[in-house]
């Protein structure tokens, strides 16, 4: 077949390669018309087709006894007992947020909510994982402020609690901020609906907002190309969120599913109607005939625009003709549009009509399954950190331990995120047992329809890109450990994991290496912990003129607790009525190292590499902590994370409003490190616990293989730390004020 | 209607649901926890189906578009609520419900954008200024309650003369304790009642303070006040 | 008829949005800007025909578009 | 000089507020009102003197007052 040069150029302008265009011509047996080309270009984009990541993702462990839905559905779902399933997924909205931070972040929340209620689950919680450049840049401050406001505006308005998240500030995110949102929902096991269209003759119903020009040339294109100076041209297509429409859509869809009126349901995300319809058809092994003239519009649109519009707050349902009237009635009750826009066929083709005119005719498998997949060509770089923008050192070389601790506590990535989370409604739904800053993970009651099971759900989202940059395999494994540790500290056992892989351009060998190593590391940790990956998302091409972002796998985990009333907290507790002071101990194989640490960043000594560690021992230690929390044997538990042990205990002290006196000698001895590393070194597998002496001594007996070091006692109004010759003696008040103002002092 | 010797009069409380309401289920649960019966009242309904009291819950009715509470107050159910309130029926507006009641003219004053211009979600303390209202009867005078706020538009405002009248008539029933005013409200006002003291609005969320596991149980008192008050509701 | 409604915070009521703008301008190099107020703009097509359109719109303002306790408004008719 | 800035959602950009008001009006007895848009109004005193005031305000709009991606703006000078 001879392909015109001009057509190839047109395809390339839409992001396809010449050989992909040829492949499309082959699959169609002719050249695509303009509408077909637009549809192909979006469905074959990185964002929809996972061209560079699909093979790698298939190496993740996805099986588990309790997995009800794994990758491939809108969200993953696991069985939590009592007839309930918990559905969850994390998704990125990075590029849209870099272009318009408020709407980008808001519609990111809207999108992930739809993925969760698409399967019939009621969204009960949102978490968000954010990355920005350092706050000395006006752009980063602006992005932070608007992204947080956007998440707040949307999440608060739809009435879903935003219960957790994380924010890091690093130079490589200056041009490419990351906005990853995770949603957790609940659904009776029998009440889930899938997205596979079926039953030729069934009606395709578009529910929700009217369609406008939103996002045309948007997410799919944006998410597949590097942002550069020409940002401006990509701008006019910003999608606007309407949380009121979403809240009606949630109730409407859940009522439709509850009344068993739907055969299938799917959200409209990237590439709009094109991808939702073809994916539903592909999963069901059927075809669809759509009539774009039936789509309710906000303004006049061309057929191809209707097919690719990314207008928000829309869902696509398959309905038996006999139930159509009932469906329409429910939609009317919720004051949301419902339009029959097509029918299910047995042709395995997606046919697009405009009234009687056939505007496009494409094999469903060509659209969904036959996009060429590419092999990554990883090459390990000589220096893993060479490609990244660096931060100016913020800490003078001769800083003493006390100054160092205060500098770390006030460093925006470590400092209190109260400025952000107080903008989120973390209470709506009356489930929030552990709210932000009270514990390492959010804990929500596992209740349904007013019936409290007494059990709890814990959730956390984590990922430290800087450490992954230092060693992608170990860094990604650490992200899984961190999430698992957060769950253990509240007494929860992991049920499943979702992830978002935020990376640079995978066509570059060193990025391909980061991606490959990170997925392998994550995979190894999931296997070691026995946690299945039930879903996720990939965001590639996060690069700007100053280089790529840090490789940032973000891990979200959901776990269960037998008793929400026994959920752990991270605060030390003062002794009551002159009783004995609580003892403080470090549980786990934690071996502190300054490699990749926050201190290395602040001190300007960051270098590649991270120390290896034994996943099995970490798992053992976390199980011990989990059981101790559940049994009430400890009064607090807090894992060692950014800033090391000194920062961790400072946080316990600040949250508890009570001091502590600790000596790190046993750690220095066991780990064979210098005092500075003992104080500020980082690494997985450490949990600081406090509790009555007797019960901690009991715990130490069980800790044989995994590590237990008594460090000191809780009490007083000062935090006193001794590590060899180094000492720190700060008042709880001073520590708190630095911690509280580290972030809030930098934003307007 | 009689209260009987010391026995609690159980009332049926309607919880109004607008498009965009968020805390209706929380309010429903809180009412039940206070030992009362709860029932949802859909925004399109034109009567209160015999409810003895009404709660307008928090959220973002009609997206808070235009002005918080401005669109909701024109929904059919609000006509019934107005009539009920004017006859002396107990009506509680929480957060967005407070905004709706102000917009509807059932409560004095208005709620403006927080001074910080931001949404604020925070546990804080309010002091009970008066116990002689439909929803504070179960509290002690001067009692301090731990309750959360969560809103963007909670800065209570009334023009000077009105404000003085409110103070003079003791219509300010809840105040943020000194130093904890989260939004710039005049006189630290957190909650007010109408002249008849049967309609109350407050920015804090008592329905989110009815369970020790999720923060506090102090909010229960506002709902259980209804049980005490039930006896005096006009038939 | 196309009508424009300008809605402003009433004189004397704290306008933190206006203040925030006023505070932000000098940092961008705009000195001396003062008396900044932020309000709302509503524009709508009102069918003419039945009587005094502006009077109807003023009524809409009183009832819905503005809150007279805290806001003042001004109705302008515009010819596109 | 007192300047008024009218800020509106751009043509074609979703305006949920405008939609919500439009849907509410018939229930209040105002039939036939259409094309309702809700935007923002900013009024400010700008020192004249150094050059073209309107041009400076347009620059302020681009940089701070409006979000040019999704909003259009119009600068009017007003004589009180
Ligand atoms: N990193 C990942 N790990 C596991 N599953 C993934 C990952 N990325 C994507 N997936 C799965 O691939 C499918 C397609 O994802 P996505 O394009 O984000 O879905 P949607 O179109 O519903 O937003 C989903 O089922 C998702 O869970
Ligand atoms: Mg989906």
Coordinates of N, CA and C in Angstrom, one line a residue, chain B residues 41-159:
Chain B
X41 N -35.3 14.4 53.9 CA -36.3 15.2 53.2 C -35.7 15.6 51.9
X42 N -36.2 15.2 50.8 CA -35.6 15.5 49.5 C -35.9 16.9 49.1
X43 N -35.0 17.6 48.5 CA -35.1 19.0 48.2 C -36.4 19.4 47.4
X44 N -36.9 18.4 46.6 CA -38.1 18.7 45.8 C -39.4 18.5 46.6
X45 N -39.3 18.0 47.8 CA -40.6 17.8 48.5 C -41.2 19.1 49.0
X46 N -42.5 19.1 49.1 CA -43.2 20.3 49.5 C -43.7 20.2 50.9
X47 N -43.6 19.1 51.6 CA -44.0 19.1 53.0 C -43.0 18.3 53.8
X48 N -43.1 18.4 55.1 CA -42.0 17.9 56.0 C -42.4 16.5 56.5
X49 N -43.5 15.9 56.0 CA -43.9 14.6 56.3 C -44.0 14.4 57.8
X50 N -44.5 15.4 58.5 CA -44.7 15.3 59.9 C -43.5 15.3 60.8
X51 N -42.4 15.7 60.3 CA -41.2 15.8 61.2 C -41.4 16.8 62.2
X52 N -40.8 16.5 63.4 CA -40.9 17.5 64.5 C -39.8 18.5 64.6
X53 N -38.8 18.2 63.8 CA -37.6 19.2 63.8 C -36.9 18.9 62.4
X54 N -36.2 19.9 62.0 CA -35.5 19.8 60.7 C -34.0 20.2 60.9
X55 N -33.1 19.4 60.3 CA -31.7 19.7 60.2 C -31.3 19.9 58.8
X56 N -30.7 21.1 58.5 CA -30.2 21.3 57.2 C -28.7 21.1 57.3
X57 N -28.2 20.0 56.6 CA -26.8 19.6 56.9 C -25.8 20.4 56.1
X58 N -24.5 20.1 56.3 CA -23.5 20.7 55.6 C -23.2 20.2 54.2
X59 N -22.4 20.8 53.5 CA -22.1 20.4 52.2 C -21.9 21.6 51.2
X60 N -22.1 21.3 50.0 CA -22.0 22.4 49.0 C -23.3 22.3 48.1
X61 N -24.4 22.7 48.7 CA -25.7 22.6 48.0 C -25.6 23.4 46.7
X62 N -26.0 22.8 45.6 CA -25.9 23.4 44.3 C -24.5 23.9 44.0
X63 N -23.5 23.2 44.5 CA -22.1 23.5 44.3 C -21.7 24.8 45.0
X64 N -22.5 25.4 45.8 CA -22.2 26.7 46.4 C -22.0 27.7 45.3
X65 N -22.6 27.4 44.1 CA -22.4 28.3 43.0 C -23.1 29.6 43.3
X66 N -22.6 30.7 42.8 CA -23.1 32.1 43.0 C -22.7 32.5 44.4
X67 N -23.4 32.1 45.4 CA -23.0 32.3 46.8 C -23.5 31.1 47.6
X68 N -22.7 30.7 48.6 CA -23.1 29.6 49.4 C -24.5 29.7 49.9
X69 N -25.3 28.7 49.6 CA -26.7 28.7 50.2 C -27.7 29.5 49.3
X70 N -27.2 30.3 48.3 CA -28.1 31.1 47.6 C -29.1 30.4 46.7
X71 N -28.7 29.3 46.1 CA -29.6 28.6 45.2 C -30.5 27.6 46.0
X72 N -29.9 27.0 47.0 CA -30.7 26.0 47.8 C -31.9 26.6 48.4
X73 N -31.8 27.8 48.8 CA -32.9 28.4 49.6 C -34.2 28.5 48.7
X74 N -34.1 28.4 47.4 CA -35.3 28.5 46.6 C -35.8 27.1 46.3
X75 N -35.3 26.0 46.8 CA -35.8 24.7 46.5 C -37.2 24.5 47.2
X76 N -38.0 23.7 46.6 CA -39.4 23.6 47.2 C -39.4 23.2 48.7
X77 N -38.5 22.4 49.1 CA -38.5 22.0 50.5 C -38.3 23.2 51.4
X78 N -37.6 24.2 51.0 CA -37.3 25.3 51.8 C -38.5 26.1 52.1
X79 N -39.5 26.1 51.2 CA -40.7 26.8 51.5 C -41.4 26.2 52.7
X80 N -41.4 24.8 52.7 CA -42.0 24.1 53.8 C -41.2 24.4 55.1
X81 N -39.9 24.4 55.0 CA -39.1 24.6 56.2 C -39.3 26.0 56.7
X82 N -39.5 27.0 55.8 CA -39.8 28.4 56.3 C -41.1 28.4 57.1
X83 N -42.1 27.8 56.5 CA -43.4 27.8 57.2 C -43.3 27.2 58.6
X84 N -42.6 26.1 58.6 CA -42.4 25.3 59.9 C -41.6 26.2 60.9
X85 N -40.6 26.8 60.4 CA -39.8 27.7 61.3 C -40.6 28.8 61.9
X86 N -41.4 29.4 61.0 CA -42.2 30.6 61.4 C -43.2 30.2 62.5
X87 N -43.7 28.9 62.4 CA -44.6 28.5 63.4 C -43.9 28.0 64.7
X88 N -42.6 28.2 64.7 CA -41.9 27.8 65.9 C -41.2 26.4 65.9
X89 N -41.3 25.8 64.8 CA -40.7 24.4 64.7 C -39.1 24.6 64.8
X90 N -38.5 23.6 65.5 CA -37.0 23.7 65.6 C -36.3 23.4 64.3
X91 N -35.4 24.2 63.9 CA -34.7 24.1 62.6 C -33.2 24.3 62.9
X92 N -32.4 23.4 62.6 CA -30.9 23.6 62.8 C -30.2 23.6 61.5
X93 N -29.4 24.6 61.2 CA -28.6 24.7 60.0 C -27.2 24.6 60.4
X94 N -26.5 23.5 59.8 CA -25.1 23.3 60.1 C -24.3 23.7 58.9
X95 N -23.4 24.6 59.1 CA -22.4 25.0 58.1 C -23.2 25.5 56.8
X96 N -23.2 24.7 55.7 CA -24.0 25.1 54.6 C -25.4 25.3 54.9
X97 N -25.9 24.6 55.9 CA -27.3 24.8 56.3 C -27.5 26.1 57.0
X98 N -26.5 26.6 57.7 CA -26.5 27.9 58.3 C -26.5 29.0 57.2
X99 N -25.7 28.8 56.2 CA -25.7 29.7 55.1 C -27.0 29.8 54.4
X100 N -27.7 28.6 54.2 CA -29.0 28.5 53.6 C -30.0 29.3 54.4
X101 N -30.0 29.1 55.7 CA -30.9 29.8 56.6 C -30.7 31.3 56.6
X102 N -29.5 31.8 56.5 CA -29.2 33.2 56.4 C -29.7 33.7 55.1
X103 N -29.4 33.0 54.0 CA -29.9 33.4 52.7 C -31.4 33.5 52.7
X104 N -32.1 32.6 53.4 CA -33.5 32.5 53.3 C -34.1 33.5 54.3
X105 N -33.3 34.2 55.0 CA -33.8 35.3 55.9 C -34.4 34.7 57.2
X106 N -34.2 33.4 57.4 CA -34.7 32.8 58.7 C -33.7 33.0 59.8
X107 N -32.5 33.4 59.5 CA -31.5 33.8 60.6 C -30.9 35.1 60.1
X108 N -30.5 35.9 61.1 CA -30.0 37.2 60.8 C -28.5 37.1 60.4
X109 N -28.1 38.0 59.6 CA -26.6 38.1 59.2 C -26.3 37.3 58.0
X110 N -25.0 37.2 57.7 CA -24.6 36.5 56.5 C -23.2 35.9 56.8
X111 N -22.9 35.0 55.9 CA -21.5 34.3 56.1 C -20.7 34.7 54.9
X112 N -19.5 35.1 55.1 CA -18.6 35.6 54.1 C -17.4 34.7 54.0
X113 N -16.7 34.8 52.9 CA -15.5 34.1 52.7 C -14.5 34.2 53.9
X114 N -13.9 33.1 54.3 CA -13.0 33.2 55.4 C -11.9 34.2 55.1
X115 N -11.5 34.8 56.2 CA -10.4 35.8 56.1 C -9.2 35.2 55.4
X116 N -8.9 33.9 55.6 CA -7.7 33.3 55.0 C -8.0 33.0 53.5
X117 N -9.2 33.1 53.1 CA -9.6 32.8 51.7 C -9.5 31.3 51.4
X118 N -9.3 30.5 52.5 CA -9.1 29.1 52.3 C -10.1 28.3 53.0
X119 N -10.3 27.1 52.5 CA -11.1 26.1 53.3 C -10.3 25.8 54.6
X120 N -11.0 25.6 55.7 CA -10.3 25.2 56.9 C -11.0 24.1 57.6
X121 N -10.3 23.0 57.8 CA -10.9 21.8 58.5 C -10.0 21.6 59.8
X122 N -10.7 21.8 60.9 CA -9.9 21.9 62.2 C -10.8 21.5 63.3
X123 N -10.3 20.8 64.3 CA -11.0 20.6 65.6 C -10.8 21.8 66.4
X124 N -11.8 22.4 67.0 CA -11.6 23.6 67.9 C -12.6 23.6 69.0
X125 N -12.6 24.7 69.7 CA -13.5 24.8 70.9 C -14.5 25.9 70.8
X126 N -15.7 25.7 71.1 CA -16.7 26.8 71.1 C -17.3 26.8 72.5
X127 N -17.7 28.0 72.9 CA -18.3 28.1 74.2 C -19.8 28.3 74.1
X128 N -20.6 27.6 74.9 CA -22.0 27.7 74.9 C -22.4 29.0 75.6
X129 N -23.0 30.0 74.9 CA -23.3 31.2 75.5 C -24.7 31.2 76.1
X130 N -25.6 30.5 75.5 CA -27.0 30.4 76.0 C -27.5 29.0 75.9
X131 N -28.3 28.7 76.9 CA -28.9 27.3 76.9 C -30.4 27.4 76.6
X132 N -30.9 28.6 76.5 CA -32.3 28.7 76.3 C -32.7 28.8 74.8
X133 N -32.2 27.8 74.1 CA -32.6 27.7 72.7 C -32.9 26.2 72.3
X134 N -33.5 26.0 71.2 CA -34.0 24.7 70.8 C -32.9 23.7 70.8
X135 N -31.7 24.1 70.5 CA -30.6 23.2 70.3 C -29.5 23.2 71.3
X136 N -29.6 24.0 72.4 CA -28.6 24.1 73.4 C -29.1 23.8 74.8
X137 N -30.3 23.3 74.8 CA -31.0 23.1 76.1 C -30.3 22.0 77.0
X138 N -29.6 21.1 76.3 CA -28.9 20.0 77.0 C -27.5 20.4 77.4
X139 N -27.1 21.6 77.1 CA -25.7 22.0 77.5 C -25.8 22.8 78.8
X140 N -24.6 23.0 79.3 CA -24.4 23.8 80.5 C -24.1 25.2 80.0
X141 N -24.6 26.2 80.7 CA -24.1 27.6 80.4 C -22.6 27.7 80.5
X142 N -22.0 28.3 79.5 CA -20.5 28.4 79.6 C -19.7 27.2 79.2
X143 N -20.4 26.1 79.0 CA -19.7 24.9 78.7 C -18.9 25.0 77.4
X144 N -17.7 24.4 77.4 CA -16.8 24.4 76.2 C -16.9 23.1 75.5
X145 N -17.2 23.2 74.2 CA -17.4 21.9 73.4 C -16.3 21.8 72.4
X146 N -15.8 20.6 72.2 CA -14.8 20.3 71.2 C -15.5 19.8 69.9
X147 N -15.5 20.6 68.9 CA -16.2 20.3 67.6 C -15.3 20.7 66.4
X148 N -15.4 20.1 65.3 CA -14.7 20.5 64.1 C -15.4 21.6 63.3
X149 N -14.6 22.4 62.6 CA -15.2 23.2 61.6 C -14.6 22.7 60.3
X150 N -15.3 23.0 59.2 CA -14.8 22.7 57.8 C -15.6 23.5 56.8
X151 N -15.0 24.6 56.4 CA -15.7 25.5 55.5 C -14.8 26.5 54.9
X152 N -15.3 27.1 53.8 CA -14.6 28.2 53.2 C -15.3 29.6 53.4
X153 N -16.6 29.4 53.7 CA -17.4 30.6 53.8 C -18.1 30.6 55.2
X154 N -17.3 31.0 56.2 CA -17.9 30.9 57.5 C -17.7 32.1 58.4
X155 N -17.3 33.2 57.7 CA -17.0 34.5 58.5 C -18.3 35.1 58.8
X156 N -18.8 35.0 60.0 CA -20.1 35.6 60.3 C -20.0 37.1 60.3
X157 N -21.0 37.7 59.6 CA -21.1 39.1 59.5 C -22.5 39.6 59.8
X158 N -22.6 40.7 60.5 CA -23.9 41.4 60.6 C -23.5 42.9 60.7
X159 N -24.3 43.8 60.1 CA -24.0 45.2 60.2 C -24.1 45.6 61.7

